[in-house]
Amino acid sequence: MAVISRGFGSRRRESDANLPPGQYLTTDFPVLSAGPTPRIDTGEWSFSIRPESGAPVAWNWEQFMALPSEDVSTDIHCVTRWSKLGTSWRGVSLDTLFAAVTTDFAYAMVHCYGGYTTNVPLADLLGGKAWIAYEFGGSPLDPEHGGPARLLVPHLYFWKSAKWVRGIVLQERDEPGFWEQNGYHLHGDPWTEERYW
Ligand SMILES: Nc1nc2c(c(=O)[nH]1)N[C@H]1C(S)=C(S)[C@@H](COP(=O)(O)O)O[C@H]1N2
Ligand SMILES: [Mo]
């Protein structure tokens, strides 16, 4: 009996270590969308990054799929308190996309098909921390979860991982996006519980 108790105890401590404060574990994959699911055909999809000067850098689906991509295994944390551990994605690193961009601005506003926006400091998008993901669990990303492609910034609360992403506009100053204008934190670090402001 004592051995079994210790076994449960250590398993529990292991997952607790990966669970930010105030979060609980879930094994399903809830859908959280502020509006209807846009249906974007890859034939009409494009993604662009607009720096302060010059033309935006843009990729159509074919050009985007020709870029090097990475498999990403990561935990995700929603501000509504569910966390999901060890999720599997495939996508293009923001480092790869930003290799084609020159900017002195430090902030990004992320824009989506359907109108959703979210703000993220550039420092949180670069350095191997963020991807434009197009596969989940080895299959094309479901429209409900942001397909054909979504931003994945797993070290921040999941509202920053914009679904149906279509572009990034670089900004000199940080400005609130959709949920941030409605009280969510400008930054959103789950480990320090940057939930609301
Ligand atoms: N375009 C768009 N992206 C979005 C949202 C949204 O409503 N629209 N919801 C955000 C929120 S609050 C969360 S928790 C996650 C949910 O992603 P999921 O539906 O794949 O779980 O997407 C984020 N990205
Ligand atoms: Mo959320």
PDB file of C-alpha atoms and ligand atoms in Angstrom:
ATOM      1  CA  MET A   1       0.000   0.000   0.000  1.00  0.00           C
ATOM      2  CA  ALA A   2       2.740   2.398   0.970  1.00  0.00           C
ATOM      3  CA  VAL A   3       4.607   1.621  -2.281  1.00  0.00           C
ATOM      4  CA  ILE A   4       1.496   2.333  -4.383  1.00  0.00           C
ATOM      5  CA  SER A   5       0.935   5.634  -2.576  1.00  0.00           C
ATOM      6  CA  ARG A   6       4.507   6.723  -3.264  1.00  0.00           C
ATOM      7  CA  GLY A   7       4.065   5.775  -6.933  1.00  0.00           C
ATOM      8  CA  PHE A   8       0.989   7.942  -7.333  1.00  0.00           C
ATOM      9  CA  GLY A   9       2.686  10.688  -5.389  1.00  0.00           C
ATOM     10  CA  SER A  10       5.732  10.878  -7.621  1.00  0.00           C
ATOM     11  CA  ARG A  11       3.694  10.739 -10.847  1.00  0.00           C
ATOM     12  CA  ARG A  12       1.597  13.558  -9.550  1.00  0.00           C
ATOM     13  CA  ARG A  13       4.622  15.668  -8.641  1.00  0.00           C
ATOM     14  CA  GLU A  14       6.068  15.123 -12.136  1.00  0.00           C
ATOM     15  CA  SER A  15       3.035  16.563 -13.923  1.00  0.00           C
ATOM     16  CA  ASP A  16       2.566  19.276 -11.297  1.00  0.00           C
ATOM     17  CA  ALA A  17       6.054  20.539 -12.162  1.00  0.00           C
ATOM     18  CA  ASN A  18       4.838  21.160 -15.726  1.00  0.00           C
ATOM     19  CA  LEU A  19       1.611  22.774 -14.599  1.00  0.00           C
ATOM     20  CA  PRO A  20       1.681  26.570 -14.083  1.00  0.00           C
ATOM     21  CA  PRO A  21      -0.042  27.919 -10.953  1.00  0.00           C
ATOM     22  CA  GLY A  22      -3.838  27.880 -11.015  1.00  0.00           C
ATOM     23  CA  GLN A  23      -4.045  25.466 -13.990  1.00  0.00           C
ATOM     24  CA  TYR A  24      -5.562  21.953 -14.201  1.00  0.00           C
ATOM     25  CA  LEU A  25      -4.721  19.161 -16.648  1.00  0.00           C
ATOM     26  CA  THR A  26      -7.022  18.179 -19.487  1.00  0.00           C
ATOM     27  CA  THR A  27      -6.588  15.399 -22.051  1.00  0.00           C
ATOM     28  CA  ASP A  28      -9.193  16.596 -24.564  1.00  0.00           C
ATOM     29  CA  PHE A  29      -8.678  19.624 -26.787  1.00  0.00           C
ATOM     30  CA  PRO A  30     -11.305  22.311 -26.092  1.00  0.00           C
ATOM     31  CA  VAL A  31     -12.182  24.757 -28.888  1.00  0.00           C
ATOM     32  CA  LEU A  32     -12.225  28.416 -27.841  1.00  0.00           C
ATOM     33  CA  SER A  33     -13.175  30.883 -30.552  1.00  0.00           C
ATOM     34  CA  ALA A  34     -14.587  34.386 -30.157  1.00  0.00           C
ATOM     35  CA  GLY A  35     -16.605  34.084 -33.383  1.00  0.00           C
ATOM     36  CA  PRO A  36     -17.494  31.719 -36.220  1.00  0.00           C
ATOM     37  CA  THR A  37     -14.796  29.503 -37.748  1.00  0.00           C
ATOM     38  CA  PRO A  38     -13.509  31.045 -40.982  1.00  0.00           C
ATOM     39  CA  ARG A  39     -13.036  28.504 -43.807  1.00  0.00           C
ATOM     40  CA  ILE A  40      -9.854  29.478 -45.642  1.00  0.00           C
ATOM     41  CA  ASP A  41      -8.868  27.506 -48.708  1.00  0.00           C
ATOM     42  CA  THR A  42      -5.090  27.043 -48.972  1.00  0.00           C
ATOM     43  CA  GLY A  43      -5.419  28.304 -52.571  1.00  0.00           C
ATOM     44  CA  GLU A  44      -6.432  31.742 -51.295  1.00  0.00           C
ATOM     45  CA  TRP A  45      -4.363  31.716 -48.067  1.00  0.00           C
ATOM     46  CA  SER A  46      -1.410  34.027 -47.616  1.00  0.00           C
ATOM     47  CA  PHE A  47       0.730  35.169 -44.710  1.00  0.00           C
ATOM     48  CA  SER A  48       2.600  38.466 -44.577  1.00  0.00           C
ATOM     49  CA  ILE A  49       4.920  40.379 -42.269  1.00  0.00           C
ATOM     50  CA  ARG A  50       4.836  44.179 -42.546  1.00  0.00           C
ATOM     51  CA  PRO A  51       7.870  46.065 -41.188  1.00  0.00           C
ATOM     52  CA  GLU A  52       8.042  49.870 -40.761  1.00  0.00           C
ATOM     53  CA  SER A  53       9.452  50.480 -44.227  1.00  0.00           C
ATOM     54  CA  GLY A  54       9.328  48.745 -47.550  1.00  0.00           C
ATOM     55  CA  ALA A  55       6.806  46.294 -48.871  1.00  0.00           C
ATOM     56  CA  PRO A  56       5.384  43.526 -46.676  1.00  0.00           C
ATOM     57  CA  VAL A  57       7.071  40.150 -47.054  1.00  0.00           C
ATOM     58  CA  ALA A  58       4.414  37.641 -48.079  1.00  0.00           C
ATOM     59  CA  TRP A  59       4.120  33.909 -48.695  1.00  0.00           C
ATOM     60  CA  ASN A  60       1.346  32.025 -50.437  1.00  0.00           C
ATOM     61  CA  TRP A  61       0.604  28.451 -49.294  1.00  0.00           C
ATOM     62  CA  GLU A  62       2.969  26.859 -51.803  1.00  0.00           C
ATOM     63  CA  GLN A  63       5.836  29.188 -50.850  1.00  0.00           C
ATOM     64  CA  PHE A  64       5.089  28.707 -47.156  1.00  0.00           C
ATOM     65  CA  MET A  65       5.118  24.898 -47.461  1.00  0.00           C
ATOM     66  CA  ALA A  66       8.482  25.063 -49.257  1.00  0.00           C
ATOM     67  CA  LEU A  67      10.085  26.639 -46.163  1.00  0.00           C
ATOM     68  CA  PRO A  68      11.893  24.413 -43.666  1.00  0.00           C
ATOM     69  CA  SER A  69       9.506  23.235 -40.953  1.00  0.00           C
ATOM     70  CA  GLU A  70       9.957  21.719 -37.508  1.00  0.00           C
ATOM     71  CA  ASP A  71       8.197  19.205 -35.276  1.00  0.00           C
ATOM     72  CA  VAL A  72       7.305  20.807 -31.970  1.00  0.00           C
ATOM     73  CA  SER A  73       6.266  18.975 -28.813  1.00  0.00           C
ATOM     74  CA  THR A  74       5.024  21.363 -26.154  1.00  0.00           C
ATOM     75  CA  ASP A  75       2.624  22.077 -23.302  1.00  0.00           C
ATOM     76  CA  ILE A  76      -0.177  24.616 -23.825  1.00  0.00           C
ATOM     77  CA  HIS A  77      -1.936  26.696 -21.176  1.00  0.00           C
ATOM     78  CA  CYS A  78      -5.294  28.463 -21.561  1.00  0.00           C
ATOM     79  CA  VAL A  79      -6.153  31.414 -19.318  1.00  0.00           C
ATOM     80  CA  THR A  80      -9.508  29.692 -18.603  1.00  0.00           C
ATOM     81  CA  ARG A  81      -7.255  27.316 -16.574  1.00  0.00           C
ATOM     82  CA  TRP A  82      -6.922  24.174 -18.669  1.00  0.00           C
ATOM     83  CA  SER A  83      -3.458  22.980 -19.635  1.00  0.00           C
ATOM     84  CA  LYS A  84      -2.618  20.197 -22.074  1.00  0.00           C
ATOM     85  CA  LEU A  85       0.806  18.584 -21.856  1.00  0.00           C
ATOM     86  CA  GLY A  86       2.942  17.123 -24.646  1.00  0.00           C
ATOM     87  CA  THR A  87       0.988  18.351 -27.670  1.00  0.00           C
ATOM     88  CA  SER A  88       2.546  17.672 -31.122  1.00  0.00           C
ATOM     89  CA  TRP A  89       2.667  20.245 -33.872  1.00  0.00           C
ATOM     90  CA  ARG A  90       4.455  20.862 -37.134  1.00  0.00           C
ATOM     91  CA  GLY A  91       5.136  24.353 -38.413  1.00  0.00           C
ATOM     92  CA  VAL A  92       7.534  26.997 -39.634  1.00  0.00           C
ATOM     93  CA  SER A  93       9.601  28.810 -37.027  1.00  0.00           C
ATOM     94  CA  LEU A  94       9.092  32.574 -36.805  1.00  0.00           C
ATOM     95  CA  ASP A  95      12.902  32.773 -36.957  1.00  0.00           C
ATOM     96  CA  THR A  96      12.724  31.342 -40.490  1.00  0.00           C
ATOM     97  CA  LEU A  97      10.056  33.855 -41.538  1.00  0.00           C
ATOM     98  CA  PHE A  98      11.778  36.834 -39.881  1.00  0.00           C
ATOM     99  CA  ALA A  99      15.065  36.008 -41.656  1.00  0.00           C
ATOM    100  CA  ALA A 100      13.449  37.808 -44.627  1.00  0.00           C
ATOM    101  CA  VAL A 101      12.501  40.917 -42.587  1.00  0.00           C
ATOM    102  CA  THR A 102      14.454  43.946 -41.326  1.00  0.00           C
ATOM    103  CA  THR A 103      12.913  45.955 -38.495  1.00  0.00           C
ATOM    104  CA  ASP A 104      13.863  48.177 -35.562  1.00  0.00           C
ATOM    105  CA  PHE A 105      10.392  47.825 -34.031  1.00  0.00           C
ATOM    106  CA  ALA A 106      10.035  45.608 -30.953  1.00  0.00           C
ATOM    107  CA  TYR A 107       6.304  44.744 -31.015  1.00  0.00           C
ATOM    108  CA  ALA A 108       4.029  42.693 -33.227  1.00  0.00           C
ATOM    109  CA  MET A 109       0.298  42.854 -33.817  1.00  0.00           C
ATOM    110  CA  VAL A 110      -0.906  39.523 -35.100  1.00  0.00           C
ATOM    111  CA  HIS A 111      -3.882  39.639 -37.502  1.00  0.00           C
ATOM    112  CA  CYS A 112      -6.232  36.798 -38.408  1.00  0.00           C
ATOM    113  CA  TYR A 113      -8.832  35.879 -40.986  1.00  0.00           C
ATOM    114  CA  GLY A 114     -12.081  36.736 -39.202  1.00  0.00           C
ATOM    115  CA  GLY A 115     -10.671  39.866 -37.567  1.00  0.00           C
ATOM    116  CA  TYR A 116      -9.094  38.556 -34.318  1.00  0.00           C
ATOM    117  CA  THR A 117      -5.905  40.306 -33.225  1.00  0.00           C
ATOM    118  CA  THR A 118      -3.361  39.772 -30.461  1.00  0.00           C
ATOM    119  CA  ASN A 119      -0.198  41.667 -29.505  1.00  0.00           C
ATOM    120  CA  VAL A 120       3.109  39.911 -28.813  1.00  0.00           C
ATOM    121  CA  PRO A 121       6.565  41.413 -28.213  1.00  0.00           C
ATOM    122  CA  LEU A 122       8.978  40.400 -30.969  1.00  0.00           C
ATOM    123  CA  ALA A 123      11.260  38.932 -28.293  1.00  0.00           C
ATOM    124  CA  ASP A 124       8.543  36.343 -27.558  1.00  0.00           C
ATOM    125  CA  LEU A 125       8.244  35.354 -31.230  1.00  0.00           C
ATOM    126  CA  LEU A 126      11.954  34.890 -32.004  1.00  0.00           C
ATOM    127  CA  GLY A 127      14.657  32.631 -30.612  1.00  0.00           C
ATOM    128  CA  GLY A 128      12.906  29.298 -31.183  1.00  0.00           C
ATOM    129  CA  LYS A 129       9.800  30.274 -29.194  1.00  0.00           C
ATOM    130  CA  ALA A 130       7.066  30.524 -31.837  1.00  0.00           C
ATOM    131  CA  TRP A 131       5.832  28.854 -35.016  1.00  0.00           C
ATOM    132  CA  ILE A 132       3.171  29.154 -37.675  1.00  0.00           C
ATOM    133  CA  ALA A 133       1.745  25.679 -37.184  1.00  0.00           C
ATOM    134  CA  TYR A 134      -0.189  23.765 -39.845  1.00  0.00           C
ATOM    135  CA  GLU A 135      -0.312  20.241 -38.372  1.00  0.00           C
ATOM    136  CA  PHE A 136      -1.544  18.926 -35.041  1.00  0.00           C
ATOM    137  CA  GLY A 137      -0.943  15.318 -33.970  1.00  0.00           C
ATOM    138  CA  GLY A 138       0.379  14.461 -37.441  1.00  0.00           C
ATOM    139  CA  SER A 139      -2.734  15.657 -39.335  1.00  0.00           C
ATOM    140  CA  PRO A 140      -3.571  18.951 -41.037  1.00  0.00           C
ATOM    141  CA  LEU A 141      -4.824  21.435 -38.453  1.00  0.00           C
ATOM    142  CA  ASP A 142      -8.636  21.334 -38.131  1.00  0.00           C
ATOM    143  CA  PRO A 143     -10.419  24.580 -39.071  1.00  0.00           C
ATOM    144  CA  GLU A 144     -11.820  24.743 -35.497  1.00  0.00           C
ATOM    145  CA  HIS A 145      -8.253  24.800 -34.144  1.00  0.00           C
ATOM    146  CA  GLY A 146      -7.057  27.427 -36.611  1.00  0.00           C
ATOM    147  CA  GLY A 147      -6.415  25.562 -39.848  1.00  0.00           C
ATOM    148  CA  PRO A 148      -4.985  25.962 -42.345  1.00  0.00           C
ATOM    149  CA  ALA A 149      -2.421  27.642 -40.073  1.00  0.00           C
ATOM    150  CA  ARG A 150      -2.200  29.297 -36.666  1.00  0.00           C
ATOM    151  CA  LEU A 151       0.394  31.024 -34.574  1.00  0.00           C
ATOM    152  CA  LEU A 152       1.826  28.818 -31.809  1.00  0.00           C
ATOM    153  CA  VAL A 153       3.467  30.691 -28.910  1.00  0.00           C
ATOM    154  CA  PRO A 154       3.269  27.993 -26.246  1.00  0.00           C
ATOM    155  CA  HIS A 155       5.219  29.801 -23.491  1.00  0.00           C
ATOM    156  CA  LEU A 156       2.411  32.397 -23.303  1.00  0.00           C
ATOM    157  CA  TYR A 157      -1.282  31.797 -22.502  1.00  0.00           C
ATOM    158  CA  PHE A 158      -2.979  30.191 -25.468  1.00  0.00           C
ATOM    159  CA  TRP A 159      -5.061  33.262 -26.453  1.00  0.00           C
ATOM    160  CA  LYS A 160      -1.784  34.589 -27.958  1.00  0.00           C
ATOM    161  CA  SER A 161      -1.682  31.588 -30.316  1.00  0.00           C
ATOM    162  CA  ALA A 162      -3.823  33.248 -32.973  1.00  0.00           C
ATOM    163  CA  LYS A 163      -5.886  30.880 -35.128  1.00  0.00           C
ATOM    164  CA  TRP A 164      -6.364  31.460 -38.904  1.00  0.00           C
ATOM    165  CA  VAL A 165      -3.359  33.752 -38.835  1.00  0.00           C
ATOM    166  CA  ARG A 166      -2.859  35.926 -41.906  1.00  0.00           C
ATOM    167  CA  GLY A 167      -0.187  38.411 -40.965  1.00  0.00           C
ATOM    168  CA  ILE A 168       1.997  40.302 -38.536  1.00  0.00           C
ATOM    169  CA  VAL A 169       2.324  44.094 -38.462  1.00  0.00           C
ATOM    170  CA  LEU A 170       5.397  45.401 -36.645  1.00  0.00           C
ATOM    171  CA  GLN A 171       4.834  48.299 -34.282  1.00  0.00           C
ATOM    172  CA  GLU A 172       7.016  50.747 -32.384  1.00  0.00           C
ATOM    173  CA  ARG A 173       4.796  50.505 -29.284  1.00  0.00           C
ATOM    174  CA  ASP A 174       2.887  47.688 -27.656  1.00  0.00           C
ATOM    175  CA  GLU A 175      -0.875  48.000 -28.190  1.00  0.00           C
ATOM    176  CA  PRO A 176      -3.658  45.711 -26.963  1.00  0.00           C
ATOM    177  CA  GLY A 177      -5.253  43.220 -29.374  1.00  0.00           C
ATOM    178  CA  PHE A 178      -8.769  41.774 -29.122  1.00  0.00           C
ATOM    179  CA  TRP A 179      -8.712  40.040 -25.724  1.00  0.00           C
ATOM    180  CA  GLU A 180      -6.153  42.486 -24.327  1.00  0.00           C
ATOM    181  CA  GLN A 181      -8.623  45.346 -24.979  1.00  0.00           C
ATOM    182  CA  ASN A 182     -11.154  43.273 -23.042  1.00  0.00           C
ATOM    183  CA  GLY A 183      -9.016  42.935 -19.919  1.00  0.00           C
ATOM    184  CA  TYR A 184      -6.541  40.179 -20.698  1.00  0.00           C
ATOM    185  CA  HIS A 185      -2.905  40.904 -19.819  1.00  0.00           C
ATOM    186  CA  LEU A 186      -0.708  42.603 -22.432  1.00  0.00           C
ATOM    187  CA  HIS A 187       1.956  39.881 -22.093  1.00  0.00           C
ATOM    188  CA  GLY A 188       0.363  36.668 -20.724  1.00  0.00           C
ATOM    189  CA  ASP A 189       3.077  34.582 -19.021  1.00  0.00           C
ATOM    190  CA  PRO A 190       1.316  31.563 -17.407  1.00  0.00           C
ATOM    191  CA  TRP A 191       4.146  30.972 -14.899  1.00  0.00           C
ATOM    192  CA  THR A 192       3.669  34.396 -13.281  1.00  0.00           C
ATOM    193  CA  GLU A 193      -0.110  34.318 -13.876  1.00  0.00           C
ATOM    194  CA  GLU A 194      -0.238  37.359 -16.153  1.00  0.00           C
ATOM    195  CA  ARG A 195      -3.960  36.725 -16.715  1.00  0.00           C
ATOM    196  CA  TYR A 196      -5.738  40.071 -16.515  1.00  0.00           C
ATOM    197  CA  TRP A 197      -4.909  43.747 -16.033  1.00  0.00           C
TER     198      TRP A 197
HETATM  199  N1  LIG B   1      -8.380  33.951 -34.539  1.00  0.00           N
HETATM  200  C1  LIG B   1      -8.576  33.536 -33.285  1.00  0.00           C
HETATM  201  N2  LIG B   1      -7.545  32.988 -32.621  1.00  0.00           N
HETATM  202  C2  LIG B   1      -7.694  32.564 -31.349  1.00  0.00           C
HETATM  203  C3  LIG B   1      -8.935  32.713 -30.683  1.00  0.00           C
HETATM  204  C4  LIG B   1     -10.006  33.288 -31.399  1.00  0.00           C
HETATM  205  O1  LIG B   1     -11.125  33.462 -30.903  1.00  0.00           O
HETATM  206  N3  LIG B   1      -9.784  33.688 -32.699  1.00  0.00           N
HETATM  207  N4  LIG B   1      -9.068  32.276 -29.376  1.00  0.00           N
HETATM  208  C5  LIG B   1      -7.844  32.223 -28.596  1.00  0.00           C
HETATM  209  C6  LIG B   1      -8.040  31.565 -27.328  1.00  0.00           C
HETATM  210  S1  LIG B   1      -8.772  32.475 -26.095  1.00  0.00           S
HETATM  211  C7  LIG B   1      -7.563  30.316 -27.072  1.00  0.00           C
HETATM  212  S2  LIG B   1      -7.599  29.629 -25.536  1.00  0.00           S
HETATM  213  C8  LIG B   1      -7.020  29.489 -28.165  1.00  0.00           C
HETATM  214  C9  LIG B   1      -7.853  28.239 -28.284  1.00  0.00           C
HETATM  215  O2  LIG B   1      -7.354  27.419 -29.294  1.00  0.00           O
HETATM  216  P1  LIG B   1      -8.136  26.062 -29.590  1.00  0.00           P
HETATM  217  O3  LIG B   1      -9.552  26.434 -29.953  1.00  0.00           O
HETATM  218  O4  LIG B   1      -7.377  25.424 -30.695  1.00  0.00           O
HETATM  219  O5  LIG B   1      -8.080  25.281 -28.312  1.00  0.00           O
HETATM  220  O6  LIG B   1      -7.031  30.149 -29.426  1.00  0.00           O
HETATM  221  C10 LIG B   1      -6.731  31.510 -29.367  1.00  0.00           C
HETATM  222  N5  LIG B   1      -6.649  32.008 -30.709  1.00  0.00           N
HETATM  223 MO    MO B   2      -8.395  31.300 -24.088  1.00  0.00          MO
END
